[in-house]
PDB file of C-alpha atoms in Angstrom:
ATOM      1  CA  UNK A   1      15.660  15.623 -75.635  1.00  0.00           C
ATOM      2  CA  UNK A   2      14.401  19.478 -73.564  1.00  0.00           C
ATOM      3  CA  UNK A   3      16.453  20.929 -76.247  1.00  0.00           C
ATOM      4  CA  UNK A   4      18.601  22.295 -73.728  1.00  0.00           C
ATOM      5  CA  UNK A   5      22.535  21.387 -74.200  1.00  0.00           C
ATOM      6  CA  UNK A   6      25.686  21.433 -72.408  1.00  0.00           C
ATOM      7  CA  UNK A   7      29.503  20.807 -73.117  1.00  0.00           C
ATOM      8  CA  UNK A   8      31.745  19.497 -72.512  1.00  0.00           C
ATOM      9  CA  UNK A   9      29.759  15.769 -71.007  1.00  0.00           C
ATOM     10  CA  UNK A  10      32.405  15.052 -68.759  1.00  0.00           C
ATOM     11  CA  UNK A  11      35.540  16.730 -67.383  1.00  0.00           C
ATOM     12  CA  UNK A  12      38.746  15.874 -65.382  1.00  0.00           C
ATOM     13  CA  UNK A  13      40.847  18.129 -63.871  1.00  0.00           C
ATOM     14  CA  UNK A  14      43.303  18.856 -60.864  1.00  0.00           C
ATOM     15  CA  UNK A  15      42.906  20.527 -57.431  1.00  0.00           C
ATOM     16  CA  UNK A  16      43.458  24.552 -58.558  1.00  0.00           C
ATOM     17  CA  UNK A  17      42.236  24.519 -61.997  1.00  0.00           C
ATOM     18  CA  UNK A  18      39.989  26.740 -63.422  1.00  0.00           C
ATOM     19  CA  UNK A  19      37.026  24.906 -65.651  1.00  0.00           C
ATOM     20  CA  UNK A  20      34.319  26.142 -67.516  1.00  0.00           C
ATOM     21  CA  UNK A  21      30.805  24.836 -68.443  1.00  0.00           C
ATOM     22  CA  UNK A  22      28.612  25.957 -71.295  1.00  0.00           C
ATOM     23  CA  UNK A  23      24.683  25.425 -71.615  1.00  0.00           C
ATOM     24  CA  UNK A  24      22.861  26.559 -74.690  1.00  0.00           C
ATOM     25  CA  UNK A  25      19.109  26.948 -73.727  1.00  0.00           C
ATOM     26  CA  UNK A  26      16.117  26.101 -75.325  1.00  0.00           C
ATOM     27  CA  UNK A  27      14.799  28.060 -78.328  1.00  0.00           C
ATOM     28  CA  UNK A  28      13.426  31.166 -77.013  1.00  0.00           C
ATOM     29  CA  UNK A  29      14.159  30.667 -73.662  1.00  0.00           C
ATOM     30  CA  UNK A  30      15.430  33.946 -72.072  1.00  0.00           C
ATOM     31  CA  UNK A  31      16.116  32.870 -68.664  1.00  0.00           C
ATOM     32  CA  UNK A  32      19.059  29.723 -67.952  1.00  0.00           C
ATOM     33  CA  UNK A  33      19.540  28.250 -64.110  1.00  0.00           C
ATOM     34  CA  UNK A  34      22.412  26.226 -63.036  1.00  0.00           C
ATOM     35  CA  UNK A  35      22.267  23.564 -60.209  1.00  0.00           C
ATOM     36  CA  UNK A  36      24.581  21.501 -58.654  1.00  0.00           C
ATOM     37  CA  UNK A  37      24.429  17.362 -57.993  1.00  0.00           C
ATOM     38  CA  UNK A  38      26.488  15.779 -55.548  1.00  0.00           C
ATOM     39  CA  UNK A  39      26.300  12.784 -52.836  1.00  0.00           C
ATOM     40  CA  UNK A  40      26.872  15.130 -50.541  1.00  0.00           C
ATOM     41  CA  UNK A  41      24.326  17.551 -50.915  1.00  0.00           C
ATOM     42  CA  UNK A  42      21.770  16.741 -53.065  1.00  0.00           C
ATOM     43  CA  UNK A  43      20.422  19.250 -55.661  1.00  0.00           C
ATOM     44  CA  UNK A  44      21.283  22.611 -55.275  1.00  0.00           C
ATOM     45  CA  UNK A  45      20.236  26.023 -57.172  1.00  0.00           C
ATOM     46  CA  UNK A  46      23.534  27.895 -58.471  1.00  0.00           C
ATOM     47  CA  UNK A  47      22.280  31.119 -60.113  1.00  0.00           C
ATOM     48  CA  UNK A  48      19.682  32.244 -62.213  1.00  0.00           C
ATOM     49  CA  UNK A  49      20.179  34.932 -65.290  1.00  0.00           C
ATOM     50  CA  UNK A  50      17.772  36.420 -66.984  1.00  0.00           C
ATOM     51  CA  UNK A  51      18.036  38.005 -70.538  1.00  0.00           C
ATOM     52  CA  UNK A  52      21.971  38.552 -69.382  1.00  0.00           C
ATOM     53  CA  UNK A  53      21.090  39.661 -66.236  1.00  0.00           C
ATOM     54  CA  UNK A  54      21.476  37.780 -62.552  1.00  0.00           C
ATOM     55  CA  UNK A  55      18.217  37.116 -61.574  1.00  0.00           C
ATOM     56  CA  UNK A  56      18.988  34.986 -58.339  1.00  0.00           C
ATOM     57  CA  UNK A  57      21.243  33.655 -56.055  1.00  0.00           C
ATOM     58  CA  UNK A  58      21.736  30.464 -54.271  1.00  0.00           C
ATOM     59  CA  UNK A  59      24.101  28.398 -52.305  1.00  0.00           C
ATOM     60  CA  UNK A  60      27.025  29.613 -55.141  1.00  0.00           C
ATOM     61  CA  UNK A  61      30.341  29.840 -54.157  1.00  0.00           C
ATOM     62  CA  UNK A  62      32.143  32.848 -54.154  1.00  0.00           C
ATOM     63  CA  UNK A  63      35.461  30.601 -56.327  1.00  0.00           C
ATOM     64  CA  UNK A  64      32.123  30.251 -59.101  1.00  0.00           C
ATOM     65  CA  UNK A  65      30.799  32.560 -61.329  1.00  0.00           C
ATOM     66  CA  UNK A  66      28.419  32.890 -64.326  1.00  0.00           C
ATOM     67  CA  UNK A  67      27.404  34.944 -67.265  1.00  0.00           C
ATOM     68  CA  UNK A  68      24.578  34.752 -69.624  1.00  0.00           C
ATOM     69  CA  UNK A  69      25.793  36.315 -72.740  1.00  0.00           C
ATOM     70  CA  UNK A  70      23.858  38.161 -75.614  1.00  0.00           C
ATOM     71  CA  UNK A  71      22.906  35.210 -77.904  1.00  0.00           C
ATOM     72  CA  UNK A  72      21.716  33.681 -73.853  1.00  0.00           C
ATOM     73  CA  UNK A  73      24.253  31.278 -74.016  1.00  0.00           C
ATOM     74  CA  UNK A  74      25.306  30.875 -70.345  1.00  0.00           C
ATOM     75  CA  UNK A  75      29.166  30.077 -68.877  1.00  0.00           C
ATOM     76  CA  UNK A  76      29.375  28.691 -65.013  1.00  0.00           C
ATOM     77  CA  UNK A  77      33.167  29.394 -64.589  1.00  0.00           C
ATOM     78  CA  UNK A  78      34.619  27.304 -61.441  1.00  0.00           C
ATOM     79  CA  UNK A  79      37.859  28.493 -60.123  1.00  0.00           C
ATOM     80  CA  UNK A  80      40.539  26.989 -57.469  1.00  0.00           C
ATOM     81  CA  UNK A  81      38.960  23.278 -57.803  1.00  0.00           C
ATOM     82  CA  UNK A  82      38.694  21.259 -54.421  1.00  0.00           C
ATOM     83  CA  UNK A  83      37.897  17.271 -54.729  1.00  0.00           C
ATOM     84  CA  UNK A  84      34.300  18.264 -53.124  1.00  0.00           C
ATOM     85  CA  UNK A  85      33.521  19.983 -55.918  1.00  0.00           C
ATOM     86  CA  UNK A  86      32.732  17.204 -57.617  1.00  0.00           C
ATOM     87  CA  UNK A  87      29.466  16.893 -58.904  1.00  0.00           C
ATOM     88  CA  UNK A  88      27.175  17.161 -61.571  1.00  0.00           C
ATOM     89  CA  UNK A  89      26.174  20.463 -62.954  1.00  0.00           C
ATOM     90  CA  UNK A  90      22.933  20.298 -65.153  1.00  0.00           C
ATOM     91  CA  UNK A  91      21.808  23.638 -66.800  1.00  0.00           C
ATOM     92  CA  UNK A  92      18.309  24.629 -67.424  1.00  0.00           C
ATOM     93  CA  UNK A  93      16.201  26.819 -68.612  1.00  0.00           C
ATOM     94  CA  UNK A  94      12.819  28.105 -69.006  1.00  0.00           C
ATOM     95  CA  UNK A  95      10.920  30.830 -71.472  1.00  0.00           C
ATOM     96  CA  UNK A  96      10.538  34.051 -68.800  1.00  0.00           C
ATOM     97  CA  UNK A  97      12.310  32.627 -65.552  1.00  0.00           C
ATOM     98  CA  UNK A  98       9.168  33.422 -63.163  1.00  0.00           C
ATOM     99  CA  UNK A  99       8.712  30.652 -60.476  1.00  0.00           C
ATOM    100  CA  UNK A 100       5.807  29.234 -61.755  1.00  0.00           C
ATOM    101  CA  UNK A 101       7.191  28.195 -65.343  1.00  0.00           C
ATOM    102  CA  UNK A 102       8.618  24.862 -66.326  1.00  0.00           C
ATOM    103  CA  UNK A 103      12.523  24.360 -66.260  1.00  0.00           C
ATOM    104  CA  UNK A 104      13.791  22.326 -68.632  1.00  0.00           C
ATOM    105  CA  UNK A 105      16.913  20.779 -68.027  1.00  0.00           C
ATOM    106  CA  UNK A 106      19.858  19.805 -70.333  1.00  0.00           C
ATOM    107  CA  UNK A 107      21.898  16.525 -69.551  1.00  0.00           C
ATOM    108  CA  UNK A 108      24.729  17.550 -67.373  1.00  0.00           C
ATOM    109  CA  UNK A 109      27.929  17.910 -67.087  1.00  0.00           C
ATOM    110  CA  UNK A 110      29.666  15.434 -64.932  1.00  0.00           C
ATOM    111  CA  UNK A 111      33.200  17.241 -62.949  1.00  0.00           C
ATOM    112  CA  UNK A 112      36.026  15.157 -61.524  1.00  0.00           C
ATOM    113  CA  UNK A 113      38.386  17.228 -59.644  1.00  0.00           C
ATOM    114  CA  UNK A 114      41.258  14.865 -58.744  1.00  0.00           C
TER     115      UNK A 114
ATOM    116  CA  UNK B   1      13.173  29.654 -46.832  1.00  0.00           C
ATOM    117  CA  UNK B   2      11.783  26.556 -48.163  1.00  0.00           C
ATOM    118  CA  UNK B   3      12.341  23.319 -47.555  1.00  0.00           C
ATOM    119  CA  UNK B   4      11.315  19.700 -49.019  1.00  0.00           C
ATOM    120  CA  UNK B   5      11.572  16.333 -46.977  1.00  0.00           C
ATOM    121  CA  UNK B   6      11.047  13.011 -48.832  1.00  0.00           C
ATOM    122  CA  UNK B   7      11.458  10.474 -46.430  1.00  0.00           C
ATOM    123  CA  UNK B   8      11.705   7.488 -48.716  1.00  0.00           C
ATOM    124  CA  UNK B   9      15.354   7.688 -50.081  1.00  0.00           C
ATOM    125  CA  UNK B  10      14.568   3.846 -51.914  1.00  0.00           C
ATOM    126  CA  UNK B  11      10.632   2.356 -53.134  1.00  0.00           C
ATOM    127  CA  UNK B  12      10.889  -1.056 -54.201  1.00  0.00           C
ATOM    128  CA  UNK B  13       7.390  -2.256 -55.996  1.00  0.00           C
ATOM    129  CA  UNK B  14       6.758  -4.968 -58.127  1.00  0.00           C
ATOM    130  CA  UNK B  15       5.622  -4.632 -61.755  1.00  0.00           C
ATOM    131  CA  UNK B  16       1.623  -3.177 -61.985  1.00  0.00           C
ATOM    132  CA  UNK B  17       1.277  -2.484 -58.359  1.00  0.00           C
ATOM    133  CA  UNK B  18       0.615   0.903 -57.467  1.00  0.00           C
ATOM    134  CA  UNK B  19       2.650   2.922 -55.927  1.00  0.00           C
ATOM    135  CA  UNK B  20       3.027   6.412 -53.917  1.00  0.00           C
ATOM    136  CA  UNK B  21       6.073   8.885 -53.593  1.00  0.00           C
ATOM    137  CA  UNK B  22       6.144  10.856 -50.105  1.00  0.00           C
ATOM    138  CA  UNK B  23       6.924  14.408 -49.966  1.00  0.00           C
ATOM    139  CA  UNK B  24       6.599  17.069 -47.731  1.00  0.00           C
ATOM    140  CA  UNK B  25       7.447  20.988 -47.960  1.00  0.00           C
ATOM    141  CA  UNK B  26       8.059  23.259 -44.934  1.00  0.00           C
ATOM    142  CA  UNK B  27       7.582  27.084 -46.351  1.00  0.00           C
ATOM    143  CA  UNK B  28       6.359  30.412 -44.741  1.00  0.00           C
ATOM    144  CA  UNK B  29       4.985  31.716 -48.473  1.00  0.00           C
ATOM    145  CA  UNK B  30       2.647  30.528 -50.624  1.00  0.00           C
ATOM    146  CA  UNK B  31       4.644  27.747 -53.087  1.00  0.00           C
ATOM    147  CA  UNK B  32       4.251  26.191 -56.600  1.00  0.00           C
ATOM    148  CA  UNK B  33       5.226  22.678 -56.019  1.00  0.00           C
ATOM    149  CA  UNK B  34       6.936  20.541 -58.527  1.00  0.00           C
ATOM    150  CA  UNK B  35       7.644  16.874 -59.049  1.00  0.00           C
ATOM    151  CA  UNK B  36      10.752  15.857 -61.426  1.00  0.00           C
ATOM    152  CA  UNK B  37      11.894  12.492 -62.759  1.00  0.00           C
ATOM    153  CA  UNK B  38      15.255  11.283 -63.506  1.00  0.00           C
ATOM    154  CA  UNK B  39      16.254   8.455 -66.005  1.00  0.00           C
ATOM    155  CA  UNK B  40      19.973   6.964 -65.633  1.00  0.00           C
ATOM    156  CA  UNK B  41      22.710   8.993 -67.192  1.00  0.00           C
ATOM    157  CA  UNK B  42      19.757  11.696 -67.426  1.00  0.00           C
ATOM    158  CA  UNK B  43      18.963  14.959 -66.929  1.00  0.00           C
ATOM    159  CA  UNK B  44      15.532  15.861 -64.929  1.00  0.00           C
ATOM    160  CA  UNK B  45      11.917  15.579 -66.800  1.00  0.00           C
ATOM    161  CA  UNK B  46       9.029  17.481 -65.478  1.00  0.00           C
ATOM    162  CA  UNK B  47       6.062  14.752 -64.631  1.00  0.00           C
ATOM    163  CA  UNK B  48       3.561  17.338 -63.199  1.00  0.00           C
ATOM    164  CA  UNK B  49       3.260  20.663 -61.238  1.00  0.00           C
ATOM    165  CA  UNK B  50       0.737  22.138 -58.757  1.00  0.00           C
ATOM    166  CA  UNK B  51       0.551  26.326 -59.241  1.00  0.00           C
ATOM    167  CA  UNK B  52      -3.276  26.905 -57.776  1.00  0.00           C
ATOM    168  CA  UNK B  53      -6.783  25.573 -58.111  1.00  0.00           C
ATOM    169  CA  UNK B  54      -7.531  22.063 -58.302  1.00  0.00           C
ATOM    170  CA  UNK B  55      -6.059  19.988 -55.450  1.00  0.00           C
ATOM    171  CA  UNK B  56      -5.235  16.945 -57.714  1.00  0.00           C
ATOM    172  CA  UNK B  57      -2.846  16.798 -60.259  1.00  0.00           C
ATOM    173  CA  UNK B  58      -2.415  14.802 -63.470  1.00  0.00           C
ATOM    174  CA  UNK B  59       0.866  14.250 -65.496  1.00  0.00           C
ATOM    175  CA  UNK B  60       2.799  12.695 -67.543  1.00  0.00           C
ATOM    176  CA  UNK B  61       3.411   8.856 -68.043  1.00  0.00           C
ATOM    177  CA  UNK B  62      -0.053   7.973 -65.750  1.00  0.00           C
ATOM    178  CA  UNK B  63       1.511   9.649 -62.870  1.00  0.00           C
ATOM    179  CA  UNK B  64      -0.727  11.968 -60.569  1.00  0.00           C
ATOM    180  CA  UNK B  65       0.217  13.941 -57.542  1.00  0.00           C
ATOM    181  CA  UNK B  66      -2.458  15.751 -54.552  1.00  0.00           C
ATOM    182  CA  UNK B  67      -2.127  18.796 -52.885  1.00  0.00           C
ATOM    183  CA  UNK B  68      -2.675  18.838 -49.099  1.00  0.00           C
ATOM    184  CA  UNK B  69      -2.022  22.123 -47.641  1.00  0.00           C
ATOM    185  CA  UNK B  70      -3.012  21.205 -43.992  1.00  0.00           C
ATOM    186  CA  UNK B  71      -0.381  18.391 -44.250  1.00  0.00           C
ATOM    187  CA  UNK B  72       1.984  20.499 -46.281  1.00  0.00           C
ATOM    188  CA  UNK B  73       2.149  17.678 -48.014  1.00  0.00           C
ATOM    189  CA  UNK B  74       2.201  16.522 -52.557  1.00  0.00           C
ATOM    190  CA  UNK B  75       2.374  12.940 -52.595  1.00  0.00           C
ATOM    191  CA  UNK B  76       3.300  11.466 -55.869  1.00  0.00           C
ATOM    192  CA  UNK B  77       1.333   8.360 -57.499  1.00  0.00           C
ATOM    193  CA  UNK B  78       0.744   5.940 -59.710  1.00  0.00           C
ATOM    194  CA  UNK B  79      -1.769   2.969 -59.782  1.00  0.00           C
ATOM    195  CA  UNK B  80      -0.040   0.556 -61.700  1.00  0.00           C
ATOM    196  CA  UNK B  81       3.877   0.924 -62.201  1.00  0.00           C
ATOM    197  CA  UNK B  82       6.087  -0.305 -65.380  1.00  0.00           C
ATOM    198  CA  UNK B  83       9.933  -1.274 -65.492  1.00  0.00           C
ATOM    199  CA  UNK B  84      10.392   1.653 -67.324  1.00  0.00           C
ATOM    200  CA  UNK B  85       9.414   3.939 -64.273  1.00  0.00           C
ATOM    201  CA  UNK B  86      12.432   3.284 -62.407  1.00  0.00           C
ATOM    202  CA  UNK B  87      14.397   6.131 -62.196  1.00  0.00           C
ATOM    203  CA  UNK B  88      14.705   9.095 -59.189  1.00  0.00           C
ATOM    204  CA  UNK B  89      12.075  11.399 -58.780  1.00  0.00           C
ATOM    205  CA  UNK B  90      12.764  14.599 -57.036  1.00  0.00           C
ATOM    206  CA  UNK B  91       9.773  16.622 -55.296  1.00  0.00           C
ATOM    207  CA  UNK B  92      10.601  20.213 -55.474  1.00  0.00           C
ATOM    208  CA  UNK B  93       9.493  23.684 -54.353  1.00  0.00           C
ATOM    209  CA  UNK B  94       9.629  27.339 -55.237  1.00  0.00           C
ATOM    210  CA  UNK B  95       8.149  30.671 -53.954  1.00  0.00           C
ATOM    211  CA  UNK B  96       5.353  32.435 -55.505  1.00  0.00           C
ATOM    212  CA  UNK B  97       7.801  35.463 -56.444  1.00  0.00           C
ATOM    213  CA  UNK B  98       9.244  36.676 -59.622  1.00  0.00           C
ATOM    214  CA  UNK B  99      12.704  34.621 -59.140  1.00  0.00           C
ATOM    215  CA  UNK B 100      12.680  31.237 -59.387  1.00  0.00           C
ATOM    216  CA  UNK B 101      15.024  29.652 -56.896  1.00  0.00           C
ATOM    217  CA  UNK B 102      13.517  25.319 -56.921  1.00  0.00           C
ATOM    218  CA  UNK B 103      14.555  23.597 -53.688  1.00  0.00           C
ATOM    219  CA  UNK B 104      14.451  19.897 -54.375  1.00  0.00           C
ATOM    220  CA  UNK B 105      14.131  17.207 -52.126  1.00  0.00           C
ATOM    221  CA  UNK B 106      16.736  14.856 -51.816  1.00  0.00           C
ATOM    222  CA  UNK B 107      15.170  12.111 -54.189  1.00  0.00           C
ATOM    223  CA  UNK B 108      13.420   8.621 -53.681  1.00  0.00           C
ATOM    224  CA  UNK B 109      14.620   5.629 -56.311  1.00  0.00           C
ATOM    225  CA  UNK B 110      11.707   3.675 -57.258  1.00  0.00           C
ATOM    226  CA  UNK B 111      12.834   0.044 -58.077  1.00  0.00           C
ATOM    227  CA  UNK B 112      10.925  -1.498 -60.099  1.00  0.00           C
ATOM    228  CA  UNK B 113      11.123  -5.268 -60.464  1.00  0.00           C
ATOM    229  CA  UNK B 114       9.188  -8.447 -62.117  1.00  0.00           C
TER     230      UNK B 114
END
């Protein structure tokens, strides 16, 4: 168990729904990632915040979003679903968020769009 | 930009033989490199990571990894492999900067079998 959790485990929903995904990090971990699995493209870095604030940006759509609110509890917020958004989205997080710390990721949360 | 190339999308080995993971990095910037493993139904476990200074590596669960910067190159191994190692195991990279953006490979199952 990395101490790092997320809700809900799985979720089904229709082409054009809105979801969203919660991660609680670790214990005294200020700074929460979010990364997308999928067949099609392998692992890929979402976001990074920082003590509430956006730290960095990767291959994120502009129909996602996140926040990483004051008790650094993080939301990824996916908008107008498409069937290849279908994936898993695993959380993590990490004490500081500099590159050279360990992330520590939670279980996932597996998305059917359908 | 980084990127991470791990040729060997399936390892079969037999019980106690050794074994080694291929991975290779393409970056213009000094990188931290970073090798993750991932059980079934899972999220990822950190086995090992190289930030500077000694060339080799040790881990968790026996596992060991080298640093080759001429080859670009931070082979994973083991000398003597369990059923409980199989699983997917992701070679990753980051930059040396404050962010911390990991680029992952796109994973090698390692099959164990009797």
């Amino acid at each position: 168990d990395s101490g790092v959790t997320q809700t809900p485990k799985h979720l089904i929903t229709a082409t054009g729904q809105r979801v969203t995904l919660r991660c609680s990090p670790r214990s005294g971990d200020l700074s929460v990632y979010w990364y997308q699995q999928s067949l099609d493209q392998g692992l890929q870095f979402l976001i990074q915040y920082y003590n509430g604030e956006e730290r960095a940006k990767g291959n994120i759509l502009e129909r996602f979003s996140a926040q990483q609110f004051p008790d650094l509890h993080s939301e990824l917020n996916l908008s107008s679903l498409e069937l290849g958004d279908s994936a898993l989205y695993f959380c993590a997080s990490s004490v500081g968020g500099a590159s050279l710390e360990t992330q520590y990721f939670g279980p996932g949360t597996r998305l059917l769009v359908l | 930009a980084q990127s991470v190339t791990q040729l060997d999308s399936q390892v079969p080995v037999f019980e106690e033989a050794p074994v080694e993971l291929r991975c290779n990095y393409s970056s213009s910037v000094s990188v931290y490199l970073f090798w993750y493993v991932q059980y079934p139904n899972q999220g990822l476990q950190l086995l090992l990571k190289y930030l500077s200074g000694s060339t080799l590596v040790k881990g968790i669960n026996g596992f060991e990894a080298e640093f080759n910067k001429s080859q670009t190159s931070f082979h994973l191994r083991k000398p003597s492999v369990h059923i409980s190692d199989t699983a997917e195991y992701f070679c990753a990279v980051s930059d040396t900067g404050t962010a911390s953006k990991l680029t992952f490979g796109t994973g090698t199952r390692l099959q164990v079998t009797l």
